[in-house]
mmCIF file of C-alpha atoms and ligand atoms in Angstrom:
data_model
loop_
_atom_site.group_PDB
_atom_site.id
_atom_site.type_symbol
_atom_site.label_atom_id
_atom_site.label_comp_id
_atom_site.label_asym_id
_atom_site.label_seq_id
_atom_site.Cartn_x
_atom_site.Cartn_y
_atom_site.Cartn_z
ATOM 1 C CA MET E 23 -81.008 -11.037 -94.058
ATOM 2 C CA PHE E 24 -80.555 -9.514 -90.641
ATOM 3 C CA SER E 25 -82.070 -10.352 -87.777
ATOM 4 C CA LYS E 26 -81.797 -8.500 -84.239
ATOM 5 C CA ALA E 27 -79.809 -11.482 -83.250
ATOM 6 C CA SER E 28 -77.387 -11.584 -86.215
ATOM 7 C CA PHE E 29 -76.751 -7.650 -84.862
ATOM 8 C CA LEU E 30 -76.041 -8.927 -82.137
ATOM 9 C CA CYS E 31 -73.440 -11.914 -82.817
ATOM 10 C CA ALA E 32 -71.615 -9.289 -85.092
ATOM 11 C CA PHE E 33 -71.647 -7.474 -81.630
ATOM 12 C CA ALA E 34 -69.924 -9.923 -79.816
ATOM 13 C CA ALA E 35 -67.599 -10.565 -83.341
ATOM 14 C CA VAL E 36 -66.425 -6.787 -83.490
ATOM 15 C CA GLY E 37 -66.460 -6.177 -80.320
ATOM 16 C CA TYR E 38 -67.504 -3.072 -80.205
ATOM 17 C CA ALA E 39 -71.220 -2.547 -79.487
ATOM 18 C CA SER E 40 -72.675 0.974 -80.179
ATOM 19 C CA PRO E 41 -74.329 2.738 -77.755
ATOM 20 C CA ILE E 42 -76.842 4.163 -79.475
ATOM 21 C CA VAL E 43 -80.679 2.033 -79.153
ATOM 22 C CA TYR E 44 -82.108 3.318 -82.814
ATOM 23 C CA PRO E 45 -86.148 3.536 -82.362
ATOM 24 C CA ARG E 46 -86.545 1.241 -84.898
ATOM 25 C CA ALA E 47 -90.662 -0.436 -85.967
ATOM 26 C CA ASP E 48 -89.085 -2.879 -87.628
ATOM 27 C CA ASP E 49 -85.911 -4.740 -88.285
ATOM 28 C CA PRO E 50 -83.740 -3.485 -91.284
ATOM 29 C CA PHE E 51 -85.447 -4.958 -94.645
ATOM 30 C CA VAL E 52 -83.087 -5.784 -97.921
ATOM 31 C CA PHE E 53 -84.517 -4.385 -101.192
ATOM 32 C CA THR E 54 -82.889 -5.256 -103.975
ATOM 33 C CA ASN E 55 -82.012 -2.795 -107.103
ATOM 34 C CA SER E 56 -81.719 -3.247 -110.635
ATOM 35 C CA ASN E 57 -78.016 -4.566 -110.437
ATOM 36 C CA GLY E 58 -78.791 -7.086 -107.721
ATOM 37 C CA LEU E 59 -77.058 -5.219 -105.134
ATOM 38 C CA ASN E 60 -79.193 -5.906 -101.673
ATOM 39 C CA PHE E 61 -79.366 -2.690 -99.763
ATOM 40 C CA THR E 62 -80.083 -2.762 -95.930
ATOM 41 C CA GLN E 63 -82.556 0.502 -95.153
ATOM 42 C CA MET E 64 -83.647 1.822 -92.106
ATOM 43 C CA ASN E 65 -84.743 5.233 -93.736
ATOM 44 C CA ALA E 66 -86.168 5.446 -97.699
ATOM 45 C CA SER E 67 -85.048 8.883 -98.240
ATOM 46 C CA LEU E 68 -81.252 8.364 -97.249
ATOM 47 C CA PRO E 69 -79.054 7.989 -100.120
ATOM 48 C CA ASN E 70 -77.314 4.385 -101.604
ATOM 49 C CA VAL E 71 -73.879 3.864 -100.968
ATOM 50 C CA THR E 72 -72.517 0.782 -101.992
ATOM 51 C CA ILE E 73 -69.505 -0.476 -99.908
ATOM 52 C CA PHE E 74 -66.993 -2.710 -102.110
ATOM 53 C CA ALA E 75 -65.254 -5.278 -99.062
ATOM 54 C CA THR E 76 -62.048 -5.904 -100.325
ATOM 55 C CA GLY E 77 -60.361 -7.430 -96.643
ATOM 56 C CA GLY E 78 -57.771 -5.922 -94.470
ATOM 57 C CA THR E 79 -57.055 -4.644 -90.929
ATOM 58 C CA ILE E 80 -60.462 -3.025 -90.733
ATOM 59 C CA ALA E 81 -61.616 -6.616 -91.457
ATOM 60 C CA GLY E 82 -58.824 -8.071 -88.891
ATOM 61 C CA SER E 83 -59.059 -10.547 -85.609
ATOM 62 C CA SER E 84 -56.881 -11.160 -83.692
ATOM 63 C CA SER E 85 -56.803 -13.041 -80.551
ATOM 64 C CA SER E 86 -55.664 -10.211 -78.051
ATOM 65 C CA SER E 87 -57.589 -7.134 -77.508
ATOM 66 C CA THR E 88 -54.404 -5.296 -76.988
ATOM 67 C CA ALA E 89 -52.684 -6.726 -80.672
ATOM 68 C CA THR E 90 -52.396 -4.114 -82.669
ATOM 69 C CA THR E 91 -49.508 -6.431 -84.880
ATOM 70 C CA GLY E 92 -49.655 -9.998 -85.757
ATOM 71 C CA TYR E 93 -53.234 -10.439 -86.312
ATOM 72 C CA THR E 94 -54.982 -12.069 -89.421
ATOM 73 C CA ALA E 95 -56.019 -9.852 -91.360
ATOM 74 C CA GLY E 96 -59.201 -10.143 -93.723
ATOM 75 C CA ALA E 97 -61.077 -12.248 -91.513
ATOM 76 C CA VAL E 98 -64.457 -10.678 -90.826
ATOM 77 C CA GLY E 99 -66.646 -10.280 -93.903
ATOM 78 C CA ILE E 100 -68.742 -7.021 -94.922
ATOM 79 C CA LEU E 101 -71.975 -8.130 -93.714
ATOM 80 C CA THR E 102 -70.206 -8.199 -90.050
ATOM 81 C CA LEU E 103 -68.532 -4.668 -90.553
ATOM 82 C CA ILE E 104 -71.445 -3.069 -91.175
ATOM 83 C CA ASP E 105 -73.900 -5.060 -88.712
ATOM 84 C CA ALA E 106 -71.459 -3.398 -85.968
ATOM 85 C CA VAL E 107 -71.819 0.412 -87.129
ATOM 86 C CA PRO E 108 -75.679 0.160 -87.616
ATOM 87 C CA GLU E 109 -74.845 4.354 -86.985
ATOM 88 C CA ILE E 110 -74.352 4.179 -90.488
ATOM 89 C CA LEU E 111 -78.082 3.267 -91.245
ATOM 90 C CA ASN E 112 -78.617 6.756 -90.298
ATOM 91 C CA ILE E 113 -76.561 8.025 -92.753
ATOM 92 C CA SER E 114 -77.350 5.332 -96.062
ATOM 93 C CA ASN E 115 -78.562 2.827 -97.237
ATOM 94 C CA VAL E 116 -75.772 0.319 -98.206
ATOM 95 C CA ALA E 117 -74.724 -2.511 -99.965
ATOM 96 C CA GLY E 118 -72.149 -4.677 -99.600
ATOM 97 C CA ILE E 119 -70.497 -6.204 -102.032
ATOM 98 C CA GLN E 120 -67.269 -8.822 -100.751
ATOM 99 C CA ILE E 121 -64.673 -8.479 -103.826
ATOM 100 C CA SER E 122 -62.461 -10.581 -102.233
ATOM 101 C CA ASN E 123 -61.265 -10.754 -98.014
ATOM 102 C CA VAL E 124 -57.160 -10.432 -98.539
ATOM 103 C CA GLY E 125 -54.625 -7.710 -96.527
ATOM 104 C CA SER E 126 -53.541 -5.404 -99.518
ATOM 105 C CA GLU E 127 -50.027 -7.226 -100.022
ATOM 106 C CA ASP E 128 -51.788 -9.899 -101.691
ATOM 107 C CA VAL E 129 -53.951 -6.926 -103.964
ATOM 108 C CA THR E 130 -53.311 -7.973 -107.505
ATOM 109 C CA SER E 131 -53.475 -6.101 -110.694
ATOM 110 C CA ALA E 132 -56.790 -8.166 -111.652
ATOM 111 C CA LEU E 133 -58.498 -7.043 -108.467
ATOM 112 C CA LEU E 134 -57.792 -3.457 -109.043
ATOM 113 C CA LEU E 135 -58.873 -3.911 -112.187
ATOM 114 C CA LYS E 136 -62.220 -5.618 -111.117
ATOM 115 C CA MET E 137 -62.919 -3.158 -108.054
ATOM 116 C CA ALA E 138 -62.610 0.267 -110.552
ATOM 117 C CA LYS E 139 -64.777 -1.992 -113.528
ATOM 118 C CA GLN E 140 -67.463 -2.469 -110.733
ATOM 119 C CA ILE E 141 -67.314 1.327 -109.113
ATOM 120 C CA ASN E 142 -67.717 2.320 -112.781
ATOM 121 C CA GLU E 143 -70.845 -0.075 -113.394
ATOM 122 C CA TYR E 144 -72.625 -0.227 -110.150
ATOM 123 C CA VAL E 145 -72.186 3.360 -108.684
ATOM 124 C CA CYS E 146 -71.083 5.418 -111.447
ATOM 125 C CA ASN E 147 -73.003 4.652 -114.526
ATOM 126 C CA ASP E 148 -76.466 3.801 -111.759
ATOM 127 C CA PRO E 149 -78.092 7.724 -111.403
ATOM 128 C CA THR E 150 -79.620 6.431 -108.046
ATOM 129 C CA MET E 151 -76.091 5.602 -106.420
ATOM 130 C CA ALA E 152 -74.295 8.426 -104.281
ATOM 131 C CA GLY E 153 -71.180 7.280 -103.936
ATOM 132 C CA ALA E 154 -68.955 4.181 -103.210
ATOM 133 C CA VAL E 155 -66.433 3.188 -100.821
ATOM 134 C CA VAL E 156 -63.914 0.685 -100.216
ATOM 135 C CA THR E 157 -62.562 -1.258 -97.303
ATOM 136 C CA HIS E 158 -58.849 -2.037 -97.580
ATOM 137 C CA GLY E 159 -55.534 -2.920 -96.063
ATOM 138 C CA THR E 160 -53.523 -0.254 -95.301
ATOM 139 C CA ASP E 161 -50.009 -1.305 -96.990
ATOM 140 C CA VAL E 162 -50.902 -0.766 -100.387
ATOM 141 C CA LEU E 163 -54.115 1.539 -99.420
ATOM 142 C CA GLU E 164 -52.370 4.897 -100.897
ATOM 143 C CA GLU E 165 -51.236 2.964 -104.031
ATOM 144 C CA THR E 166 -55.168 1.471 -104.898
ATOM 145 C CA ALA E 167 -56.357 5.182 -103.830
ATOM 146 C CA PHE E 168 -53.873 6.565 -107.029
ATOM 147 C CA PHE E 169 -55.496 3.570 -108.746
ATOM 148 C CA LEU E 170 -59.276 4.390 -108.637
ATOM 149 C CA ASP E 171 -58.719 7.966 -108.374
ATOM 150 C CA ALA E 172 -57.104 7.365 -112.183
ATOM 151 C CA THR E 173 -59.884 4.728 -113.951
ATOM 152 C CA VAL E 174 -63.131 5.857 -111.937
ATOM 153 C CA ASN E 175 -64.915 7.831 -114.529
ATOM 154 C CA CYS E 176 -67.588 10.382 -112.162
ATOM 155 C CA GLY E 177 -68.157 13.075 -110.205
ATOM 156 C CA LYS E 178 -69.264 10.727 -107.732
ATOM 157 C CA PRO E 179 -67.398 10.425 -104.325
ATOM 158 C CA VAL E 180 -65.092 7.175 -103.684
ATOM 159 C CA ILE E 181 -64.167 6.551 -100.291
ATOM 160 C CA ILE E 182 -61.254 4.446 -99.476
ATOM 161 C CA VAL E 183 -60.887 3.118 -96.068
ATOM 162 C CA GLY E 184 -59.083 0.861 -93.582
ATOM 163 C CA ALA E 185 -58.069 1.001 -90.100
ATOM 164 C CA MET E 186 -55.022 0.497 -88.212
ATOM 165 C CA ARG E 187 -56.152 -1.886 -85.808
ATOM 166 C CA PRO E 188 -57.473 -5.059 -86.017
ATOM 167 C CA SER E 189 -61.224 -4.676 -84.987
ATOM 168 C CA THR E 190 -60.923 -6.673 -81.489
ATOM 169 C CA ALA E 191 -58.750 -4.078 -80.417
ATOM 170 C CA ILE E 192 -59.698 -2.003 -77.272
ATOM 171 C CA SER E 193 -60.331 1.159 -78.841
ATOM 172 C CA ALA E 194 -60.098 -0.180 -82.761
ATOM 173 C CA ASP E 195 -60.588 2.036 -85.210
ATOM 174 C CA GLY E 196 -62.640 0.461 -88.395
ATOM 175 C CA PRO E 197 -66.164 1.183 -86.859
ATOM 176 C CA PHE E 198 -65.521 4.829 -86.715
ATOM 177 C CA ASN E 199 -63.770 5.153 -89.841
ATOM 178 C CA LEU E 200 -66.335 3.157 -91.768
ATOM 179 C CA LEU E 201 -69.196 5.720 -90.564
ATOM 180 C CA GLU E 202 -67.190 8.874 -91.549
ATOM 181 C CA ALA E 203 -66.162 7.086 -95.152
ATOM 182 C CA VAL E 204 -69.836 6.314 -95.558
ATOM 183 C CA THR E 205 -70.996 9.601 -94.359
ATOM 184 C CA VAL E 206 -68.743 11.297 -96.616
ATOM 185 C CA ALA E 207 -69.557 9.554 -99.748
ATOM 186 C CA ALA E 208 -73.415 9.867 -99.356
ATOM 187 C CA SER E 209 -72.461 13.776 -99.172
ATOM 188 C CA PRO E 210 -72.968 16.220 -101.862
ATOM 189 C CA SER E 211 -70.436 18.247 -100.394
ATOM 190 C CA ALA E 212 -67.911 15.408 -101.808
ATOM 191 C CA ARG E 213 -68.553 15.267 -105.134
ATOM 192 C CA ASP E 214 -66.247 16.195 -107.833
ATOM 193 C CA ARG E 215 -63.469 16.017 -105.997
ATOM 194 C CA GLY E 216 -62.285 12.661 -107.130
ATOM 195 C CA ALA E 217 -60.919 9.610 -104.940
ATOM 196 C CA MET E 218 -60.320 10.161 -101.420
ATOM 197 C CA VAL E 219 -59.127 8.417 -97.356
ATOM 198 C CA VAL E 220 -60.957 8.891 -95.135
ATOM 199 C CA MET E 221 -59.958 8.021 -92.002
ATOM 200 C CA ASN E 222 -59.120 9.233 -88.317
ATOM 201 C CA ASP E 223 -61.377 11.987 -88.911
ATOM 202 C CA ARG E 224 -59.365 13.342 -92.224
ATOM 203 C CA ILE E 225 -60.214 13.498 -95.874
ATOM 204 C CA VAL E 226 -56.744 13.236 -98.045
ATOM 205 C CA SER E 227 -57.305 13.587 -101.625
ATOM 206 C CA ALA E 228 -56.319 9.786 -103.184
ATOM 207 C CA TYR E 229 -54.054 11.883 -105.575
ATOM 208 C CA TYR E 230 -51.637 12.570 -102.754
ATOM 209 C CA VAL E 231 -52.701 10.715 -99.861
ATOM 210 C CA THR E 232 -48.853 8.597 -98.487
ATOM 211 C CA LYS E 233 -48.881 6.168 -95.355
ATOM 212 C CA THR E 234 -46.148 7.749 -93.344
ATOM 213 C CA ASN E 235 -46.037 5.133 -90.458
ATOM 214 C CA ALA E 236 -46.719 1.193 -90.125
ATOM 215 C CA ASN E 237 -48.432 1.035 -86.802
ATOM 216 C CA THR E 238 -50.340 4.283 -86.148
ATOM 217 C CA MET E 239 -53.111 5.781 -86.367
ATOM 218 C CA ASP E 240 -52.884 8.933 -87.761
ATOM 219 C CA THR E 241 -50.148 7.931 -90.481
ATOM 220 C CA PHE E 242 -52.333 8.525 -93.642
ATOM 221 C CA LYS E 243 -51.031 12.297 -94.237
ATOM 222 C CA ALA E 244 -50.547 14.437 -97.522
ATOM 223 C CA VAL E 245 -48.379 17.290 -97.859
ATOM 224 C CA GLU E 246 -49.784 20.875 -100.415
ATOM 225 C CA MET E 247 -53.117 20.670 -101.200
ATOM 226 C CA GLY E 248 -53.795 17.165 -100.719
ATOM 227 C CA ASN E 249 -55.132 17.592 -97.595
ATOM 228 C CA LEU E 250 -58.937 18.380 -98.298
ATOM 229 C CA GLY E 251 -61.257 18.257 -95.267
ATOM 230 C CA GLU E 252 -62.096 16.619 -92.143
ATOM 231 C CA LEU E 253 -65.070 15.620 -90.123
ATOM 232 C CA ILE E 254 -65.673 17.111 -86.491
ATOM 233 C CA SER E 255 -68.710 15.080 -85.181
ATOM 234 C CA ASN E 256 -69.409 12.911 -88.064
ATOM 235 C CA THR E 257 -69.888 16.188 -90.281
ATOM 236 C CA PRO E 258 -67.357 16.670 -93.812
ATOM 237 C CA TYR E 259 -66.230 19.634 -93.438
ATOM 238 C CA PHE E 260 -63.992 20.606 -96.899
ATOM 239 C CA PHE E 261 -61.234 23.248 -96.889
ATOM 240 C CA TYR E 262 -62.041 24.461 -100.210
ATOM 241 C CA PRO E 263 -64.452 24.239 -103.370
ATOM 242 C CA PRO E 264 -63.704 21.517 -105.894
ATOM 243 C CA ILE E 265 -61.610 22.295 -108.920
HETATM 244 C C1 NAG A 21 -78.630 -10.781 -103.058
HETATM 245 O O1 NAG A 21 -79.101 -11.159 -102.135
HETATM 246 C C2 NAG A 21 -79.489 -12.829 -103.121
HETATM 247 C C3 NAG A 21 -81.241 -13.180 -102.299
HETATM 248 O O2 NAG A 21 -80.340 -13.814 -101.220
HETATM 249 C C4 NAG A 21 -78.519 -13.475 -103.767
HETATM 250 O O3 NAG A 21 -78.864 -14.591 -104.408
HETATM 251 C C5 NAG A 21 -77.538 -12.896 -104.304
HETATM 252 O O4 NAG A 21 -76.387 -12.951 -104.805
HETATM 253 C C6 NAG A 21 -77.226 -11.620 -104.019
HETATM 254 N N1 NAG A 21 -76.180 -10.748 -104.688
HETATM 255 C C7 NAG A 21 -74.864 -10.036 -104.291
HETATM 256 C C8 NAG A 21 -74.315 -9.199 -105.090
HETATM 257 O O5 NAG A 21 -75.009 -10.859 -103.556
HETATM 258 C C1 NAG A 22 -84.692 10.209 -92.992
HETATM 259 O O1 NAG A 22 -83.882 10.689 -93.581
HETATM 260 C C2 NAG A 22 -83.901 12.161 -93.841
HETATM 261 C C3 NAG A 22 -83.749 12.463 -94.912
HETATM 262 O O2 NAG A 22 -82.031 12.681 -93.752
HETATM 263 C C4 NAG A 22 -84.743 12.490 -92.944
HETATM 264 O O3 NAG A 22 -85.256 14.288 -92.978
HETATM 265 C C5 NAG A 22 -85.792 12.205 -92.292
HETATM 266 O O4 NAG A 22 -86.255 12.831 -90.811
HETATM 267 C C6 NAG A 22 -85.461 10.690 -91.621
HETATM 268 N N1 NAG A 22 -86.364 10.240 -91.028
HETATM 269 C C7 NAG A 22 -86.087 9.653 -90.104
HETATM 270 C C8 NAG A 22 -87.655 8.666 -89.270
HETATM 271 O O5 NAG A 22 -84.875 9.237 -88.935
HETATM 272 C C1 NAG A 23 -79.860 10.516 -87.204
HETATM 273 O O1 NAG A 23 -80.874 11.190 -88.534
HETATM 274 C C2 NAG A 23 -80.868 12.005 -87.443
HETATM 275 C C3 NAG A 23 -81.763 13.110 -88.768
HETATM 276 O O2 NAG A 23 -81.441 11.930 -89.797
HETATM 277 C C4 NAG A 23 -80.813 12.798 -86.668
HETATM 278 O O3 NAG A 23 -81.255 13.901 -86.189
HETATM 279 C C5 NAG A 23 -79.568 12.064 -85.706
HETATM 280 O O4 NAG A 23 -79.511 12.853 -84.573
HETATM 281 C C6 NAG A 23 -79.469 10.973 -86.005
HETATM 282 N N1 NAG A 23 -78.864 10.038 -85.283
HETATM 283 C C7 NAG A 23 -77.545 9.891 -85.052
HETATM 284 C C8 NAG A 23 -77.720 8.603 -83.949
HETATM 285 O O5 NAG A 23 -76.706 9.940 -85.359
HETATM 286 C C1 NAG A 24 -81.934 3.937 -103.433
HETATM 287 O O1 NAG A 24 -82.109 2.918 -104.316
HETATM 288 C C2 NAG A 24 -83.470 2.633 -104.564
HETATM 289 C C3 NAG A 24 -83.858 1.426 -105.659
HETATM 290 O O2 NAG A 24 -82.666 1.213 -106.768
HETATM 291 C C4 NAG A 24 -84.304 3.700 -105.488
HETATM 292 O O3 NAG A 24 -85.787 3.252 -105.536
HETATM 293 C C5 NAG A 24 -83.956 4.992 -104.478
HETATM 294 O O4 NAG A 24 -85.051 5.620 -105.528
HETATM 295 C C6 NAG A 24 -82.353 5.180 -104.622
HETATM 296 N N1 NAG A 24 -82.802 5.734 -103.416
HETATM 297 C C7 NAG A 24 -81.946 7.167 -103.801
HETATM 298 C C8 NAG A 24 -82.051 8.599 -102.689
HETATM 299 O O5 NAG A 24 -81.579 7.949 -105.250
#
């Protein structure tokens, strides 16, 4: 369950405190859907999004706020990530599934198949779900994105997201990336575009995306028509309609 105390602990754990104070009559409550997924919800009329957490830098932890390398990937669990970005609850009702908690160099074929099967079962085959988010390490993020683009069979958005800075760094990019990823996953304008990588304000086709730099935040890029859109003030703008 989510208490105010656990929210505060989570802020401390990830070194990020929301400047926004939400008008909350109640703490968010949890409902369990027909597949047994537990959702946190503040507004019942928002779309439902499931976050599949696999680990990586977005869940990384370091002993220093200036260390952006040499940290432990996959140290922070999905509920902590969600708690760190309560703005997500103004966009969607979210459920978190911790599929694994590994750096992406340890993503195996078995784990890829598990992701695709669970997304097909829990999101595609469930009419109450709007979309899926996969949090992932960045080393093989583009390969997982390509795999999910090829194996998830529905028009709902599947958004792969990571972070370049660990959650303990100053200006960690994970919280905003996660908010943007959930926003795109919940957005009707993101349907029928296949899987997409959402990081650093960009919406990039999973088919074309490439990690271009091992360390910088603007690393995920695409040539040709793979750059599908961007977010401005957390609103997605697509450059072209889906084809
Ligand atoms: C949902 O919550 C129930 C009760 O806390 C728990 O037994 C169950 O494992 C949770 N489901 C998932 C998918 O985490
Ligand atoms: C709940 O979400 C709906 C749909 O986005 C919105 O119109 C409404 O204002 C929200 N209610 C509150 C109390 O924020
Ligand atoms: C929360 O959502 C409402 C619409 O549902 C919007 O007007 C408001 O600006 C949002 N607040 C934040 C902090 O994002
Ligand atoms: C979200 O899921 C709940 C429980 O499965 C369902 O009652 C609700 O209608 C869903 N919301 C939307 C917008 O589909």
